[in-house]
Amino acid sequence: MADRGVIIVEVGPRDGLQNEKTPIATTDKLALIGRLAEAGLARIEATAFVSPRWVPQMADHDAVMRGVPQRAGVVYSALVPNEKGAEAALAAGALALAVFTAASESFCRKNTNCSIAESIARFRPVMALAQRAGVPVRGYVSCALDCPYEGEIAPEAVAAVTADLLALGCNEIALSDTLGRGTPARTQAMVEAALLRGPAAMLAGHFHDTSGQAIANVEAAWQLGLRIFDGAVGGTGGCPYAPGAAGNLATERLVAHFEAIGVSTGIDLSALEQAGRWIGTRLRQTAQ
Ligand code: HMG
Ligand code: MG
């Protein structure tokens, strides 16, 4: 496998597509995932085993997870909110799981219908299942900078949830700017607070790009030692329960940024750009 100075986690098939109103064919999702694996992405969040009533676009999670093109060195993960999701994801072949909570009580409730503490309690059986299956679990902390309902979030709140997820046994925490309105200075303060609770090697940056600041925020986190960053091909996406949030940081921009500063990503930018154009066209055709 290519030598990588940074790990790029592709969340497009999940975070990028989950907010699309028109159902996207499972075959298109699988074709996208195949193109991403082909381009050299080694970690791909393929789908979400969440309630189809809450996120209809992810209702084909089982078929997607079972259909991903197996390829040496590529790990496909699934987002899960609870034990039911974890059981189904593992049965479908997920080799990594991701749980998600928030640093904001209001967002946690809107997104998963429970408090932060209740969400953590729901993750306990998920961790037990994952441990038995020998798969790692990432923990997302949404609203690490801003909440659509509560406004600015204190870095200490992010640090507290980070500590809870690490204590639970998560191997990686994705500090997530759900709204994409963060600035480098606020990113720095938030990451510094999280670093008091866990090492840089266990922290990842997940930035949406509503204000066009995501690359600057990645840079702020990189300066503090983070080496894992999320992107969604084509800059697609947003969270259905975060009104006002635009797309994710485009993986193409993330890759171009790191390659430009001499950090190897192991990803073929031209193949990735082709995948981005392809899904953009498919989404426009699907929406018609
Ligand atoms: P609830 O309604 O409180 O739960 O939802 P429930 O236990 O009463 O279940 C309701 C129904 O869902 C039942 O079905 C369950 O069986 C079913 P019914 O009897 O009505 O037919 N159900 C499930 N189905 C499939 N898979 C499951 C599952 N669990 C229950 N795992 C729940 C609670 C957590 C399930 C719901 O709120 C939910 O699914 N929320 C997901 C919301 C979501 O996916 N948001 C987007 C992803 S997070 C995100 O984008 C942020 C992130 O990118 C980081 C960032 O940028 O901030 C990660
Ligand atoms: Mg997200």
Coordinates of C-alpha atoms and ligand atoms in Angstrom, one line a residue:
M1 CA 0.0 0.0 0.0
A2 CA 1.1 3.5 -0.7
D3 CA 3.0 5.3 2.1
R4 CA 0.6 7.8 3.5
G5 CA 1.5 10.9 5.6
V6 CA -2.1 11.5 6.3
I7 CA -5.2 9.2 6.5
I8 CA -8.2 10.4 4.5
V9 CA -11.5 8.8 5.5
E10 CA -14.1 8.9 2.7
V11 CA -17.5 9.5 4.2
G12 CA -19.3 10.4 0.9
P13 CA -21.3 7.2 0.4
R14 CA -22.8 7.8 3.9
D15 CA -22.6 11.5 4.9
G16 CA -22.5 12.7 1.3
L17 CA -25.6 10.8 0.2
Q18 CA -27.8 10.6 3.3
N19 CA -29.4 14.0 2.8
E20 CA -30.4 13.4 -0.8
K21 CA -34.2 13.5 -1.1
T22 CA -34.6 11.3 -4.2
P23 CA -33.7 7.6 -3.6
I24 CA -30.3 6.8 -5.2
A25 CA -30.1 3.3 -6.7
T26 CA -28.1 0.8 -4.7
T27 CA -26.2 0.0 -7.8
D28 CA -25.1 3.6 -8.1
K29 CA -24.0 3.7 -4.5
L30 CA -21.9 0.5 -5.1
A31 CA -20.5 1.9 -8.3
L32 CA -19.4 5.1 -6.4
I33 CA -17.8 3.0 -3.6
G34 CA -16.0 0.9 -6.2
R35 CA -14.6 4.1 -7.8
L36 CA -13.4 5.4 -4.5
A37 CA -11.7 2.1 -3.6
E38 CA -10.1 2.2 -7.1
A39 CA -8.8 5.7 -6.5
G40 CA -6.9 4.5 -3.4
L41 CA -9.2 5.4 -0.5
A42 CA -8.3 2.9 2.2
R43 CA -11.2 3.8 4.6
I44 CA -14.7 4.2 3.3
E45 CA -17.8 4.7 5.4
A46 CA -20.1 2.8 3.1
T47 CA -23.5 3.3 4.7
A48 CA -25.5 3.8 7.9
F49 CA -27.5 1.2 9.8
V50 CA -30.0 3.8 11.1
S51 CA -33.7 3.8 11.2
P52 CA -35.1 4.0 7.6
R53 CA -37.9 6.2 9.0
W54 CA -35.3 8.7 10.1
V55 CA -33.0 8.6 7.1
P56 CA -34.8 6.9 4.2
Q57 CA -31.8 7.3 1.9
M58 CA -29.8 4.8 4.0
A59 CA -32.6 2.2 3.9
D60 CA -30.6 -0.1 1.6
H61 CA -27.8 -0.3 4.1
D62 CA -27.8 -4.1 4.1
A63 CA -27.5 -4.4 0.3
V64 CA -24.8 -1.8 0.2
M65 CA -22.7 -3.3 3.0
R66 CA -23.0 -6.8 1.5
G67 CA -22.3 -5.5 -2.0
V68 CA -19.1 -3.5 -1.5
P69 CA -16.3 -4.6 -3.7
Q70 CA -13.8 -6.4 -1.6
R71 CA -10.3 -5.1 -2.1
A72 CA -7.0 -5.7 -0.2
G73 CA -6.3 -2.9 2.1
V74 CA -9.7 -1.2 2.0
V75 CA -11.8 -1.1 5.2
Y76 CA -15.5 -0.4 4.8
S77 CA -17.2 0.9 7.9
A78 CA -20.8 1.5 8.9
L79 CA -22.4 4.2 11.0
V80 CA -24.6 2.7 13.7
P81 CA -26.7 4.4 16.4
N82 CA -27.4 1.4 18.6
E83 CA -27.2 -2.3 19.2
K84 CA -29.7 -3.1 16.5
G85 CA -27.7 -1.3 13.9
A86 CA -24.4 -2.8 15.1
E87 CA -25.7 -6.3 14.9
A88 CA -27.0 -5.8 11.4
A89 CA -23.9 -4.0 10.2
L90 CA -21.6 -6.8 11.5
A91 CA -23.8 -9.5 10.0
A92 CA -23.5 -7.7 6.7
G93 CA -19.8 -7.8 6.9
A94 CA -18.7 -4.3 8.3
L95 CA -15.1 -4.4 9.4
A96 CA -15.4 -1.2 11.3
L97 CA -18.2 0.6 13.1
A98 CA -18.8 4.2 13.9
V99 CA -21.1 5.5 16.7
F100 CA -22.3 9.1 16.9
T101 CA -23.3 11.5 19.6
A102 CA -22.9 15.2 20.0
A103 CA -21.4 18.0 22.2
S104 CA -24.9 19.6 22.2
E105 CA -27.9 18.1 24.0
S106 CA -30.4 19.7 21.6
F107 CA -28.7 18.3 18.5
C108 CA -28.3 14.8 20.0
R109 CA -32.0 14.7 20.7
K110 CA -33.0 15.9 17.2
N111 CA -30.6 13.5 15.6
T112 CA -31.1 10.4 17.7
N113 CA -34.0 11.1 20.0
C114 CA -32.0 10.8 23.2
S115 CA -29.7 12.7 25.5
I116 CA -26.0 12.6 25.2
A117 CA -25.8 10.3 28.3
E118 CA -28.5 8.0 26.9
S119 CA -26.6 7.8 23.6
I120 CA -23.4 6.8 25.4
A121 CA -25.4 4.1 27.2
R122 CA -26.8 2.8 23.9
F123 CA -23.2 2.4 22.7
R124 CA -22.2 0.0 25.5
P125 CA -23.8 -3.1 23.7
V126 CA -22.3 -1.8 20.4
M127 CA -18.8 -1.8 21.9
A128 CA -19.4 -5.3 23.3
L129 CA -20.5 -6.6 19.9
A130 CA -17.5 -4.9 18.2
Q131 CA -15.1 -6.3 20.7
R132 CA -16.4 -9.8 20.2
A133 CA -16.1 -9.4 16.4
G134 CA -12.7 -7.7 16.7
V135 CA -13.6 -4.6 14.8
P136 CA -12.7 -1.0 15.8
V137 CA -15.2 1.6 16.6
R138 CA -14.9 5.3 15.8
G139 CA -16.9 7.8 17.8
Y140 CA -18.2 11.0 16.2
V141 CA -18.7 14.1 18.3
S142 CA -21.2 16.3 16.3
C143 CA -21.5 20.0 16.9
A144 CA -17.9 20.3 18.0
L145 CA -17.9 24.0 17.1
D146 CA -21.5 25.1 16.6
C147 CA -25.0 23.7 17.1
P148 CA -27.9 24.6 14.8
Y149 CA -30.1 24.9 18.0
E150 CA -27.7 26.1 20.7
G151 CA -25.1 28.2 18.8
E152 CA -21.5 28.1 19.7
I153 CA -20.3 25.1 21.7
A154 CA -17.7 25.3 24.4
P155 CA -14.5 23.4 23.8
E156 CA -14.9 21.8 27.2
A157 CA -18.2 20.2 26.2
V158 CA -16.4 18.6 23.2
A159 CA -13.6 17.4 25.5
A160 CA -16.0 15.9 27.9
V161 CA -17.8 13.8 25.3
T162 CA -14.4 12.9 23.7
A163 CA -13.3 11.5 27.1
D164 CA -16.5 9.6 27.5
L165 CA -16.2 7.9 24.1
L166 CA -12.5 7.1 24.7
A167 CA -13.4 5.6 28.1
L168 CA -16.1 3.5 26.3
G169 CA -13.4 2.0 24.1
C170 CA -13.6 3.9 20.9
N171 CA -10.3 3.8 19.1
E172 CA -10.8 7.1 17.3
I173 CA -12.8 10.2 17.9
A174 CA -14.0 12.3 14.9
L175 CA -14.3 15.9 16.1
S176 CA -17.1 17.1 13.8
D177 CA -18.0 20.6 12.6
T178 CA -21.5 19.6 11.6
L179 CA -22.5 23.0 10.5
G180 CA -19.3 23.9 8.7
R181 CA -19.3 27.4 10.2
G182 CA -16.1 27.0 12.3
T183 CA -13.0 29.2 12.0
P184 CA -9.4 28.1 12.4
A185 CA -9.0 29.9 15.8
R186 CA -12.1 28.2 17.2
T187 CA -11.0 24.9 15.7
Q188 CA -7.6 25.3 17.4
A189 CA -9.2 25.9 20.8
M190 CA -11.6 22.9 20.4
V191 CA -8.8 20.5 19.3
E192 CA -6.5 21.8 22.1
A193 CA -9.3 21.0 24.6
A194 CA -9.8 17.5 23.1
L195 CA -6.1 16.9 23.2
L196 CA -6.2 17.2 27.0
R197 CA -8.4 14.1 27.0
G198 CA -6.8 11.9 24.2
P199 CA -3.7 11.7 22.1
A200 CA -3.6 13.2 18.6
A201 CA -3.3 9.8 17.0
M202 CA -6.8 9.0 18.3
L203 CA -8.4 12.2 17.0
A204 CA -9.8 12.9 13.6
G205 CA -11.1 16.0 11.9
H206 CA -14.6 15.9 10.2
F207 CA -15.3 19.3 8.7
H208 CA -18.3 20.4 6.7
D209 CA -17.6 23.3 4.5
T210 CA -20.6 25.7 4.6
S211 CA -18.4 28.8 5.1
G212 CA -15.5 27.6 2.9
Q213 CA -13.3 27.4 5.9
A214 CA -12.9 23.6 6.1
I215 CA -9.4 23.5 4.6
A216 CA -8.2 26.2 7.0
N217 CA -9.7 24.3 9.9
V218 CA -8.0 21.1 8.7
E219 CA -4.7 23.0 8.7
A220 CA -5.3 24.3 12.2
A221 CA -5.9 20.7 13.4
W222 CA -2.9 19.4 11.4
Q223 CA -0.7 21.9 13.2
L224 CA -1.8 20.4 16.5
G225 CA -0.8 16.9 15.3
L226 CA -4.0 15.4 13.9
R227 CA -3.4 13.1 10.9
I228 CA -6.8 11.7 10.1
F229 CA -9.3 13.8 8.1
D230 CA -12.7 13.1 6.6
G231 CA -13.9 14.1 3.2
A232 CA -16.9 13.4 1.0
V233 CA -16.2 13.0 -2.7
G234 CA -17.7 15.9 -4.7
G235 CA -18.4 17.9 -1.5
T236 CA -21.8 16.3 -1.3
G237 CA -23.9 16.1 1.7
G238 CA -25.1 17.4 5.0
C239 CA -27.0 16.1 8.0
P240 CA -30.8 15.9 7.7
Y241 CA -31.0 17.0 11.3
A242 CA -28.7 20.0 11.0
P243 CA -30.7 22.7 9.0
G244 CA -28.4 25.2 7.4
A245 CA -25.5 22.9 7.0
A246 CA -24.2 22.6 3.4
G247 CA -21.8 19.9 2.0
N248 CA -18.9 18.1 3.5
L249 CA -15.4 19.1 2.7
A250 CA -14.7 17.6 -0.8
T251 CA -12.2 14.8 -0.6
E252 CA -10.7 16.1 -3.8
R253 CA -9.8 19.4 -2.1
L254 CA -8.4 17.6 0.9
V255 CA -6.2 15.4 -1.3
A256 CA -5.1 18.4 -3.4
H257 CA -4.3 20.3 -0.2
F258 CA -2.1 17.6 1.3
E259 CA -0.4 16.7 -2.0
A260 CA 0.4 20.5 -2.5
I261 CA 2.1 20.7 0.9
G262 CA 4.1 17.5 0.2
V263 CA 2.1 15.1 2.3
S264 CA 1.4 11.9 0.6
T265 CA -2.3 10.7 0.6
G266 CA -1.9 7.5 -1.4
I267 CA -4.9 8.6 -3.4
D268 CA -5.0 9.1 -7.2
L269 CA -6.4 12.6 -7.4
S270 CA -7.4 12.3 -11.1
A271 CA -9.4 9.1 -10.4
L272 CA -11.0 10.7 -7.4
E273 CA -12.0 13.8 -9.4
Q274 CA -13.5 11.5 -12.0
A275 CA -15.5 9.7 -9.3
G276 CA -16.7 13.2 -8.0
R277 CA -17.8 14.2 -11.5
W278 CA -19.6 10.9 -12.0
I279 CA -21.6 11.0 -8.8
G280 CA -22.4 14.7 -9.4
T281 CA -23.9 13.8 -12.8
R282 CA -25.8 10.8 -11.3
L283 CA -27.3 12.9 -8.6
R284 CA -28.5 15.5 -11.1
Q285 CA -30.0 12.8 -13.3
T286 CA -31.6 11.1 -10.3
A287 CA -33.1 14.3 -9.0
Q288 CA -34.8 15.0 -12.4
Ligands
HMG1 P1 -36.3 6.2 17.9 O1 -37.5 6.4 17.0 O2 -36.2 6.9 19.1 O3 -36.1 4.6 18.2 O4 -35.0 6.4 16.9 P2 -36.9 3.4 18.4 O5 -36.1 2.5 19.2 O6 -38.3 3.8 19.0 O7 -37.1 2.8 16.9 C1 -37.9 3.4 16.0 C2 -38.0 2.5 14.8 O8 -36.7 2.5 14.2 C3 -38.4 1.1 15.1 O9 -39.0 0.6 13.9 C4 -37.0 0.4 15.2 O10 -37.1 -1.0 14.9 C5 -36.2 1.1 14.2 P3 -40.6 0.5 13.8 O11 -41.0 -0.4 14.9 O12 -41.1 1.9 14.0 O13 -40.8 0.0 12.4 N1 -34.8 1.1 14.4 C6 -33.9 0.8 13.5 N2 -34.0 0.4 12.2 C7 -32.8 0.2 11.6 N3 -31.6 0.3 12.1 C8 -31.5 0.7 13.4 C9 -32.6 0.9 14.1 N4 -32.8 1.3 15.4 C10 -34.2 1.4 15.6 N5 -30.2 0.8 13.9 C11 -32.8 6.1 16.3 C12 -33.7 6.3 17.5 C13 -31.4 6.3 16.9 C14 -32.9 4.7 15.7 C15 -33.1 7.2 15.2 O14 -33.1 8.4 15.8 C16 -32.1 7.2 14.1 O15 -32.0 6.2 13.3 N6 -31.3 8.3 13.9 C17 -30.3 8.4 12.9 C18 -30.1 9.8 12.5 C19 -29.1 9.9 11.5 O16 -28.7 8.9 10.8 N7 -28.5 11.1 11.3 C20 -27.5 11.3 10.3 C21 -26.2 10.7 10.7 S1 -25.2 11.6 11.9 C22 -24.4 12.8 11.0 O17 -24.6 13.0 9.9 C23 -23.3 13.5 11.8 C24 -21.9 13.0 11.4 O18 -21.6 13.1 10.0 C25 -20.8 13.9 12.1 C26 -21.1 15.4 11.9 O19 -21.0 15.9 10.8 O20 -21.6 16.0 12.9 C27 -21.6 11.6 11.8
MG2 MG -21.0 14.9 8.9

